[in-house]
mmCIF file of N, CA and C in Angstrom:
data_model
loop_
_atom_site.group_PDB
_atom_site.id
_atom_site.type_symbol
_atom_site.label_atom_id
_atom_site.label_comp_id
_atom_site.label_asym_id
_atom_site.label_seq_id
_atom_site.Cartn_x
_atom_site.Cartn_y
_atom_site.Cartn_z
ATOM 1 N N GLN A 21 -11.204 -105.529 13.166
ATOM 2 C CA GLN A 21 -11.048 -106.165 14.562
ATOM 3 C C GLN A 21 -12.370 -106.094 15.309
ATOM 4 N N VAL A 22 -12.623 -107.049 16.041
ATOM 5 C CA VAL A 22 -13.799 -107.058 16.951
ATOM 6 C C VAL A 22 -13.366 -107.472 18.340
ATOM 7 N N GLN A 23 -13.802 -106.726 19.265
ATOM 8 C CA GLN A 23 -13.518 -107.114 20.703
ATOM 9 C C GLN A 23 -14.747 -107.477 21.339
ATOM 10 N N LEU A 24 -14.708 -108.576 22.180
ATOM 11 C CA LEU A 24 -15.912 -109.084 22.855
ATOM 12 C C LEU A 24 -15.637 -109.192 24.327
ATOM 13 N N VAL A 25 -16.532 -108.725 25.177
ATOM 14 C CA VAL A 25 -16.316 -108.762 26.593
ATOM 15 C C VAL A 25 -17.689 -109.365 27.214
ATOM 16 N N GLU A 26 -17.608 -110.475 27.936
ATOM 17 C CA GLU A 26 -18.668 -111.054 28.548
ATOM 18 C C GLU A 26 -18.793 -110.710 30.031
ATOM 19 N N SER A 27 -19.902 -110.750 30.531
ATOM 20 C CA SER A 27 -20.241 -110.481 31.904
ATOM 21 C C SER A 27 -21.525 -111.298 32.278
ATOM 22 N N GLY A 28 -21.750 -111.290 33.661
ATOM 23 C CA GLY A 28 -22.985 -111.865 34.008
ATOM 24 C C GLY A 28 -22.870 -113.260 34.835
ATOM 25 N N GLY A 29 -21.711 -113.813 34.649
ATOM 26 C CA GLY A 29 -21.506 -115.177 35.256
ATOM 27 C C GLY A 29 -21.658 -115.098 36.828
ATOM 28 N N GLY A 30 -21.678 -116.154 37.421
ATOM 29 C CA GLY A 30 -21.601 -116.239 38.971
ATOM 30 C C GLY A 30 -21.987 -117.579 39.369
ATOM 31 N N LEU A 31 -22.294 -117.618 40.786
ATOM 32 C CA LEU A 31 -22.618 -118.860 41.414
ATOM 33 C C LEU A 31 -24.202 -118.751 41.631
ATOM 34 N N VAL A 32 -24.931 -119.758 41.340
ATOM 35 C CA VAL A 32 -26.411 -119.862 41.491
ATOM 36 C C VAL A 32 -26.797 -121.281 41.876
ATOM 37 N N GLN A 33 -27.866 -121.427 42.579
ATOM 38 C CA GLN A 33 -28.297 -122.706 42.912
ATOM 39 C C GLN A 33 -29.083 -123.326 41.686
ATOM 40 N N ALA A 34 -29.188 -124.625 41.764
ATOM 41 C CA ALA A 34 -29.860 -125.408 40.776
ATOM 42 C C ALA A 34 -31.250 -124.954 40.720
ATOM 43 N N GLY A 35 -31.834 -124.750 39.531
ATOM 44 C CA GLY A 35 -33.196 -124.202 39.362
ATOM 45 C C GLY A 35 -33.225 -122.717 39.181
ATOM 46 N N GLY A 36 -32.151 -122.018 39.487
ATOM 47 C CA GLY A 36 -32.020 -120.639 39.315
ATOM 48 C C GLY A 36 -31.745 -120.114 37.916
ATOM 49 N N SER A 37 -31.611 -118.767 37.845
ATOM 50 C CA SER A 37 -31.365 -118.192 36.539
ATOM 51 C C SER A 37 -30.174 -117.190 36.520
ATOM 52 N N LEU A 38 -29.634 -116.962 35.407
ATOM 53 C CA LEU A 38 -28.620 -115.979 35.132
ATOM 54 C C LEU A 38 -28.780 -115.424 33.685
ATOM 55 N N ARG A 39 -28.359 -114.260 33.520
ATOM 56 C CA ARG A 39 -28.270 -113.713 32.170
ATOM 57 C C ARG A 39 -26.915 -113.242 31.859
ATOM 58 N N LEU A 40 -26.312 -113.815 30.867
ATOM 59 C CA LEU A 40 -25.010 -113.431 30.357
ATOM 60 C C LEU A 40 -25.123 -112.363 29.337
ATOM 61 N N SER A 41 -24.079 -111.448 29.356
ATOM 62 C CA SER A 41 -24.135 -110.395 28.452
ATOM 63 C C SER A 41 -22.658 -110.422 27.708
ATOM 64 N N CYS A 42 -22.600 -109.959 26.416
ATOM 65 C CA CYS A 42 -21.504 -109.955 25.596
ATOM 66 C C CYS A 42 -21.554 -108.613 24.854
ATOM 67 N N VAL A 43 -20.650 -107.692 25.149
ATOM 68 C CA VAL A 43 -20.589 -106.416 24.520
ATOM 69 C C VAL A 43 -19.534 -106.515 23.346
ATOM 70 N N ALA A 44 -20.006 -106.131 22.226
ATOM 71 C CA ALA A 44 -18.959 -106.113 21.033
ATOM 72 C C ALA A 44 -18.588 -104.680 20.736
ATOM 73 N N SER A 45 -17.421 -104.480 20.431
ATOM 74 C CA SER A 45 -16.799 -103.206 20.035
ATOM 75 C C SER A 45 -15.924 -103.374 18.886
ATOM 76 N N GLY A 46 -15.397 -102.241 18.375
ATOM 77 C CA GLY A 46 -14.530 -102.257 17.174
ATOM 78 C C GLY A 46 -15.445 -102.429 15.964
ATOM 79 N N SER A 47 -15.142 -103.325 15.085
ATOM 80 C CA SER A 47 -15.941 -103.346 13.782
ATOM 81 C C SER A 47 -17.176 -104.287 14.045
ATOM 82 N N SER A 48 -17.895 -103.960 15.034
ATOM 83 C CA SER A 48 -19.068 -104.810 15.547
ATOM 84 C C SER A 48 -20.150 -104.855 14.380
ATOM 85 N N PHE A 49 -20.116 -103.727 13.625
ATOM 86 C CA PHE A 49 -21.200 -103.714 12.536
ATOM 87 C C PHE A 49 -20.993 -104.763 11.451
ATOM 88 N N SER A 50 -19.752 -105.317 11.452
ATOM 89 C CA SER A 50 -19.426 -106.408 10.419
ATOM 90 C C SER A 50 -19.747 -107.841 10.807
ATOM 91 N N ILE A 51 -20.243 -107.909 12.163
ATOM 92 C CA ILE A 51 -20.523 -109.311 12.717
ATOM 93 C C ILE A 51 -21.782 -109.816 12.049
ATOM 94 N N ASN A 52 -21.693 -111.108 11.593
ATOM 95 C CA ASN A 52 -22.833 -111.697 10.978
ATOM 96 C C ASN A 52 -23.610 -112.777 11.887
ATOM 97 N N VAL A 53 -22.781 -113.600 12.584
ATOM 98 C CA VAL A 53 -23.331 -114.659 13.382
ATOM 99 C C VAL A 53 -22.602 -114.533 14.726
ATOM 100 N N MET A 54 -23.458 -114.729 15.761
ATOM 101 C CA MET A 54 -22.920 -114.804 17.086
ATOM 102 C C MET A 54 -23.329 -116.066 17.760
ATOM 103 N N HIS A 55 -22.436 -116.506 18.561
ATOM 104 C CA HIS A 55 -22.652 -117.781 19.375
ATOM 105 C C HIS A 55 -22.304 -117.609 20.836
ATOM 106 N N TRP A 56 -22.854 -118.490 21.657
ATOM 107 C CA TRP A 56 -22.337 -118.746 22.938
ATOM 108 C C TRP A 56 -21.793 -120.218 22.979
ATOM 109 N N TYR A 57 -20.656 -120.329 23.507
ATOM 110 C CA TYR A 57 -20.092 -121.711 23.631
ATOM 111 C C TYR A 57 -19.798 -121.837 25.212
ATOM 112 N N ARG A 58 -19.533 -123.030 25.521
ATOM 113 C CA ARG A 58 -19.108 -123.338 27.041
ATOM 114 C C ARG A 58 -18.065 -124.334 27.110
ATOM 115 N N GLN A 59 -17.295 -124.334 28.085
ATOM 116 C CA GLN A 59 -16.348 -125.387 28.340
ATOM 117 C C GLN A 59 -16.185 -125.723 29.842
ATOM 118 N N ALA A 60 -16.522 -126.903 30.068
ATOM 119 C CA ALA A 60 -16.509 -127.480 31.509
ATOM 120 C C ALA A 60 -15.147 -128.033 31.709
ATOM 121 N N PRO A 61 -14.680 -128.157 32.961
ATOM 122 C CA PRO A 61 -13.301 -128.736 33.221
ATOM 123 C C PRO A 61 -13.115 -130.128 32.693
ATOM 124 N N GLY A 62 -12.071 -130.291 31.938
ATOM 125 C CA GLY A 62 -11.784 -131.666 31.381
ATOM 126 C C GLY A 62 -12.729 -131.943 30.164
ATOM 127 N N LYS A 63 -13.420 -131.101 29.668
ATOM 128 C CA LYS A 63 -14.262 -131.316 28.530
ATOM 129 C C LYS A 63 -13.934 -130.298 27.294
ATOM 130 N N GLN A 64 -14.370 -130.738 26.174
ATOM 131 C CA GLN A 64 -14.126 -129.808 25.085
ATOM 132 C C GLN A 64 -15.058 -128.719 25.029
ATOM 133 N N ARG A 65 -14.773 -127.609 24.366
ATOM 134 C CA ARG A 65 -15.659 -126.608 24.181
ATOM 135 C C ARG A 65 -16.910 -126.938 23.334
ATOM 136 N N GLU A 66 -18.061 -126.611 23.742
ATOM 137 C CA GLU A 66 -19.235 -126.958 23.013
ATOM 138 C C GLU A 66 -20.157 -125.859 22.736
ATOM 139 N N LEU A 67 -20.825 -125.915 21.581
ATOM 140 C CA LEU A 67 -21.774 -124.860 21.184
ATOM 141 C C LEU A 67 -23.032 -124.982 22.139
ATOM 142 N N VAL A 68 -23.462 -123.773 22.594
ATOM 143 C CA VAL A 68 -24.640 -123.656 23.296
ATOM 144 C C VAL A 68 -25.850 -123.131 22.514
ATOM 145 N N ALA A 69 -25.492 -121.968 21.847
ATOM 146 C CA ALA A 69 -26.660 -121.341 21.118
ATOM 147 C C ALA A 69 -26.057 -120.331 20.109
ATOM 148 N N GLY A 70 -26.742 -120.146 19.059
ATOM 149 C CA GLY A 70 -26.272 -119.247 18.047
ATOM 150 C C GLY A 70 -27.446 -118.321 17.520
ATOM 151 N N ILE A 71 -27.049 -117.208 16.904
ATOM 152 C CA ILE A 71 -28.118 -116.309 16.358
ATOM 153 C C ILE A 71 -27.573 -115.612 15.212
ATOM 154 N N THR A 72 -28.353 -115.434 14.082
ATOM 155 C CA THR A 72 -27.873 -114.831 12.895
ATOM 156 C C THR A 72 -28.446 -113.319 12.853
ATOM 157 N N THR A 73 -28.106 -112.700 11.831
ATOM 158 C CA THR A 73 -28.461 -111.242 11.644
ATOM 159 C C THR A 73 -30.026 -111.071 11.461
ATOM 160 N N ASP A 74 -30.665 -112.245 10.959
ATOM 161 C CA ASP A 74 -32.108 -112.126 10.781
ATOM 162 C C ASP A 74 -32.791 -112.789 11.992
ATOM 163 N N ASP A 75 -32.102 -112.941 13.104
ATOM 164 C CA ASP A 75 -32.522 -113.450 14.383
ATOM 165 C C ASP A 75 -32.936 -114.870 14.331
ATOM 166 N N SER A 76 -32.498 -115.642 13.331
ATOM 167 C CA SER A 76 -32.614 -117.080 13.361
ATOM 168 C C SER A 76 -31.733 -117.744 14.553
ATOM 169 N N THR A 77 -32.221 -118.444 15.251
ATOM 170 C CA THR A 77 -31.566 -119.100 16.489
ATOM 171 C C THR A 77 -31.357 -120.701 16.358
ATOM 172 N N ASN A 78 -30.361 -121.136 17.049
ATOM 173 C CA ASN A 78 -30.273 -122.584 17.188
ATOM 174 C C ASN A 78 -29.701 -122.828 18.566
ATOM 175 N N TYR A 79 -29.973 -124.060 19.076
ATOM 176 C CA TYR A 79 -29.621 -124.433 20.434
ATOM 177 C C TYR A 79 -29.160 -125.825 20.543
ATOM 178 N N ALA A 80 -28.291 -125.990 21.349
ATOM 179 C CA ALA A 80 -27.868 -127.333 21.793
ATOM 180 C C ALA A 80 -29.015 -128.086 22.436
ATOM 181 N N ASP A 81 -29.197 -129.366 22.212
ATOM 182 C CA ASP A 81 -30.308 -130.064 22.721
ATOM 183 C C ASP A 81 -30.327 -129.991 24.281
ATOM 184 N N SER A 82 -29.181 -129.944 24.795
ATOM 185 C CA SER A 82 -29.138 -129.913 26.295
ATOM 186 C C SER A 82 -29.704 -128.638 26.909
ATOM 187 N N VAL A 83 -29.814 -127.558 26.178
ATOM 188 C CA VAL A 83 -30.253 -126.262 26.745
ATOM 189 C C VAL A 83 -31.570 -125.818 26.167
ATOM 190 N N ARG A 84 -31.919 -126.428 24.987
ATOM 191 C CA ARG A 84 -33.251 -125.986 24.334
ATOM 192 C C ARG A 84 -34.347 -126.038 25.372
ATOM 193 N N GLY A 85 -35.136 -124.876 25.334
ATOM 194 C CA GLY A 85 -36.221 -124.801 26.226
ATOM 195 C C GLY A 85 -35.849 -124.159 27.519
ATOM 196 N N ARG A 86 -34.655 -124.018 27.912
ATOM 197 C CA ARG A 86 -34.218 -123.462 29.127
ATOM 198 C C ARG A 86 -33.339 -122.117 28.893
ATOM 199 N N PHE A 87 -32.713 -122.062 27.775
ATOM 200 C CA PHE A 87 -31.789 -120.943 27.508
ATOM 201 C C PHE A 87 -32.501 -120.150 26.261
ATOM 202 N N THR A 88 -32.272 -118.886 26.350
ATOM 203 C CA THR A 88 -32.718 -118.107 25.186
ATOM 204 C C THR A 88 -31.522 -117.128 24.845
ATOM 205 N N ILE A 89 -31.193 -117.185 23.547
ATOM 206 C CA ILE A 89 -30.155 -116.222 22.989
ATOM 207 C C ILE A 89 -30.846 -115.037 22.340
ATOM 208 N N SER A 90 -30.325 -113.826 22.441
ATOM 209 C CA SER A 90 -30.949 -112.692 21.866
ATOM 210 C C SER A 90 -29.853 -111.677 21.628
ATOM 211 N N ARG A 91 -30.151 -110.698 20.822
ATOM 212 C CA ARG A 91 -29.134 -109.737 20.363
ATOM 213 C C ARG A 91 -29.800 -108.376 20.270
ATOM 214 N N ASP A 92 -29.113 -107.313 20.901
ATOM 215 C CA ASP A 92 -29.624 -105.929 20.788
ATOM 216 C C ASP A 92 -28.570 -105.222 20.001
ATOM 217 N N TYR A 93 -29.038 -104.917 18.753
ATOM 218 C CA TYR A 93 -28.114 -104.265 17.791
ATOM 219 C C TYR A 93 -27.744 -102.797 18.182
ATOM 220 N N ALA A 94 -28.765 -102.182 18.851
ATOM 221 C CA ALA A 94 -28.459 -100.858 19.268
ATOM 222 C C ALA A 94 -27.412 -100.796 20.348
ATOM 223 N N LYS A 95 -27.292 -101.769 21.246
ATOM 224 C CA LYS A 95 -26.246 -101.785 22.294
ATOM 225 C C LYS A 95 -25.068 -102.587 21.867
ATOM 226 N N ASN A 96 -25.146 -103.242 20.685
ATOM 227 C CA ASN A 96 -24.056 -104.075 20.273
ATOM 228 C C ASN A 96 -23.828 -105.214 21.389
ATOM 229 N N THR A 97 -24.850 -105.794 21.883
ATOM 230 C CA THR A 97 -24.795 -106.710 22.948
ATOM 231 C C THR A 97 -25.550 -107.975 22.576
ATOM 232 N N LEU A 98 -24.838 -109.068 22.996
ATOM 233 C CA LEU A 98 -25.453 -110.374 22.849
ATOM 234 C C LEU A 98 -25.836 -110.878 24.234
ATOM 235 N N TYR A 99 -26.929 -111.573 24.360
ATOM 236 C CA TYR A 99 -27.400 -112.078 25.713
ATOM 237 C C TYR A 99 -27.623 -113.538 25.586
ATOM 238 N N LEU A 100 -27.589 -114.141 26.733
ATOM 239 C CA LEU A 100 -28.024 -115.551 26.987
ATOM 240 C C LEU A 100 -28.783 -115.584 28.332
ATOM 241 N N GLN A 101 -29.960 -115.665 28.209
ATOM 242 C CA GLN A 101 -30.916 -115.919 29.387
ATOM 243 C C GLN A 101 -30.866 -117.323 29.678
ATOM 244 N N MET A 102 -30.442 -117.787 30.925
ATOM 245 C CA MET A 102 -30.337 -119.096 31.334
ATOM 246 C C MET A 102 -31.312 -119.284 32.471
ATOM 247 N N ASN A 103 -32.292 -120.188 32.300
ATOM 248 C CA ASN A 103 -33.307 -120.544 33.310
ATOM 249 C C ASN A 103 -33.192 -121.960 33.642
ATOM 250 N N SER A 104 -33.748 -122.426 34.747
ATOM 251 C CA SER A 104 -33.770 -123.818 35.224
ATOM 252 C C SER A 104 -32.303 -124.305 35.181
ATOM 253 N N LEU A 105 -31.414 -123.666 35.645
ATOM 254 C CA LEU A 105 -29.995 -124.059 35.606
ATOM 255 C C LEU A 105 -29.795 -125.365 36.300
ATOM 256 N N LYS A 106 -28.911 -126.194 35.844
ATOM 257 C CA LYS A 106 -28.549 -127.493 36.412
ATOM 258 C C LYS A 106 -26.963 -127.553 36.649
ATOM 259 N N PRO A 107 -26.678 -128.340 37.698
ATOM 260 C CA PRO A 107 -25.172 -128.413 37.931
ATOM 261 C C PRO A 107 -24.299 -128.706 36.641
ATOM 262 N N GLU A 108 -24.916 -129.464 35.678
ATOM 263 C CA GLU A 108 -24.188 -129.835 34.564
ATOM 264 C C GLU A 108 -24.000 -128.618 33.602
ATOM 265 N N ASP A 109 -24.695 -127.523 33.910
ATOM 266 C CA ASP A 109 -24.430 -126.272 33.119
ATOM 267 C C ASP A 109 -23.165 -125.507 33.596
ATOM 268 N N THR A 110 -22.606 -125.934 34.656
ATOM 269 C CA THR A 110 -21.382 -125.368 35.219
ATOM 270 C C THR A 110 -20.301 -125.387 34.108
ATOM 271 N N ALA A 111 -19.759 -124.278 33.734
ATOM 272 C CA ALA A 111 -18.607 -124.144 32.742
ATOM 273 C C ALA A 111 -18.232 -122.654 32.626
ATOM 274 N N VAL A 112 -17.126 -122.444 31.896
ATOM 275 C CA VAL A 112 -16.868 -121.074 31.429
ATOM 276 C C VAL A 112 -17.660 -120.923 30.123
ATOM 277 N N TYR A 113 -18.356 -119.750 30.135
ATOM 278 C CA TYR A 113 -19.136 -119.448 28.879
ATOM 279 C C TYR A 113 -18.551 -118.237 28.089
ATOM 280 N N TYR A 114 -18.292 -118.642 26.834
ATOM 281 C CA TYR A 114 -17.652 -117.845 25.880
ATOM 282 C C TYR A 114 -18.561 -117.133 24.807
ATOM 283 N N CYS A 115 -18.372 -115.919 24.443
ATOM 284 C CA CYS A 115 -19.095 -115.350 23.365
ATOM 285 C C CYS A 115 -18.171 -115.395 22.198
ATOM 286 N N ASN A 116 -18.844 -115.634 20.944
ATOM 287 C CA ASN A 116 -18.101 -115.906 19.830
ATOM 288 C C ASN A 116 -18.796 -115.111 18.698
ATOM 289 N N ALA A 117 -18.064 -114.456 17.780
ATOM 290 C CA ALA A 117 -18.506 -113.677 16.610
ATOM 291 C C ALA A 117 -17.854 -114.107 15.387
ATOM 292 N N PHE A 118 -18.640 -114.211 14.308
ATOM 293 C CA PHE A 118 -18.107 -114.576 13.024
ATOM 294 C C PHE A 118 -18.402 -113.506 12.087
ATOM 295 N N VAL A 119 -17.335 -113.064 11.317
ATOM 296 C CA VAL A 119 -17.440 -112.067 10.332
ATOM 297 C C VAL A 119 -17.304 -112.666 8.922
ATOM 298 N N VAL A 120 -18.388 -112.741 8.228
ATOM 299 C CA VAL A 120 -18.299 -113.373 6.847
ATOM 300 C C VAL A 120 -17.226 -112.771 5.969
ATOM 301 N N ARG A 121 -17.268 -111.438 5.960
ATOM 302 C CA ARG A 121 -16.486 -110.705 4.970
ATOM 303 C C ARG A 121 -14.945 -111.069 5.125
ATOM 304 N N SER A 122 -14.481 -111.316 6.363
ATOM 305 C CA SER A 122 -13.044 -111.693 6.610
ATOM 306 C C SER A 122 -12.911 -113.127 6.954
ATOM 307 N N SER A 123 -13.994 -113.906 7.077
ATOM 308 C CA SER A 123 -13.955 -115.246 7.434
ATOM 309 C C SER A 123 -13.158 -115.444 8.753
ATOM 310 N N ARG A 124 -13.407 -114.554 9.737
ATOM 311 C CA ARG A 124 -12.694 -114.544 11.035
ATOM 312 C C ARG A 124 -13.660 -114.767 12.080
ATOM 313 N N TYR A 125 -13.203 -115.556 13.090
ATOM 314 C CA TYR A 125 -13.904 -115.800 14.383
ATOM 315 C C TYR A 125 -13.232 -115.003 15.467
ATOM 316 N N TYR A 126 -14.007 -114.335 16.337
ATOM 317 C CA TYR A 126 -13.425 -113.644 17.452
ATOM 318 C C TYR A 126 -14.040 -114.320 18.733
ATOM 319 N N TRP A 127 -13.293 -114.224 19.749
ATOM 320 C CA TRP A 127 -13.727 -114.785 21.106
ATOM 321 C C TRP A 127 -13.645 -113.738 22.187
ATOM 322 N N GLY A 128 -14.473 -113.889 23.144
ATOM 323 C CA GLY A 128 -14.369 -113.071 24.411
ATOM 324 C C GLY A 128 -13.397 -113.912 25.388
ATOM 325 N N GLN A 129 -13.252 -113.340 26.543
ATOM 326 C CA GLN A 129 -12.352 -114.011 27.518
ATOM 327 C C GLN A 129 -12.990 -115.070 28.387
ATOM 328 N N GLY A 130 -14.431 -115.045 28.304
ATOM 329 C CA GLY A 130 -15.120 -116.048 29.080
ATOM 330 C C GLY A 130 -15.664 -115.492 30.395
ATOM 331 N N THR A 131 -16.788 -116.180 30.862
ATOM 332 C CA THR A 131 -17.253 -115.778 32.209
ATOM 333 C C THR A 131 -17.712 -117.081 32.843
ATOM 334 N N GLN A 132 -17.314 -117.294 34.135
ATOM 335 C CA GLN A 132 -17.639 -118.485 34.812
ATOM 336 C C GLN A 132 -19.070 -118.598 35.258
ATOM 337 N N VAL A 133 -19.667 -119.743 35.051
ATOM 338 C CA VAL A 133 -20.904 -119.905 35.519
ATOM 339 C C VAL A 133 -20.875 -121.226 36.516
ATOM 340 N N THR A 134 -21.299 -121.142 37.692
ATOM 341 C CA THR A 134 -21.185 -122.267 38.535
ATOM 342 C C THR A 134 -22.600 -122.553 39.144
ATOM 343 N N VAL A 135 -23.178 -123.734 38.953
ATOM 344 C CA VAL A 135 -24.487 -124.138 39.423
ATOM 345 C C VAL A 135 -24.313 -125.134 40.514
ATOM 346 N N SER A 136 -24.686 -124.780 41.755
ATOM 347 C CA SER A 136 -24.591 -125.741 42.847
ATOM 348 C C SER A 136 -25.951 -126.563 42.968
ATOM 349 N N SER A 137 -25.709 -127.832 43.460
ATOM 350 C CA SER A 137 -26.934 -128.731 43.666
ATOM 351 C C SER A 137 -27.456 -128.582 44.987
#
């Protein structure tokens, strides 16, 4: 079992920055791939960024160049540095972990990010 807890969301003006954190506990050593997803009101959940154990990263086109995903293995923590925020980045942001050995996905409870214009 893996437990994920996000933090760092909040209200920020357009052009501002936030850093989200996701702390993993439980069998966190078994996590292979981690992602950030987001879901805006009335919209489907969408992938924002992902990172593998060899630190390969991928980003949605809408955030590439503005957001940076990183992972601190010593702290069992996933980060999402978000710069140049836009009102359309407003959403609940979720941390996701995938364990290859069990083929299971785990989700955090989400953290709200609101960007005002």
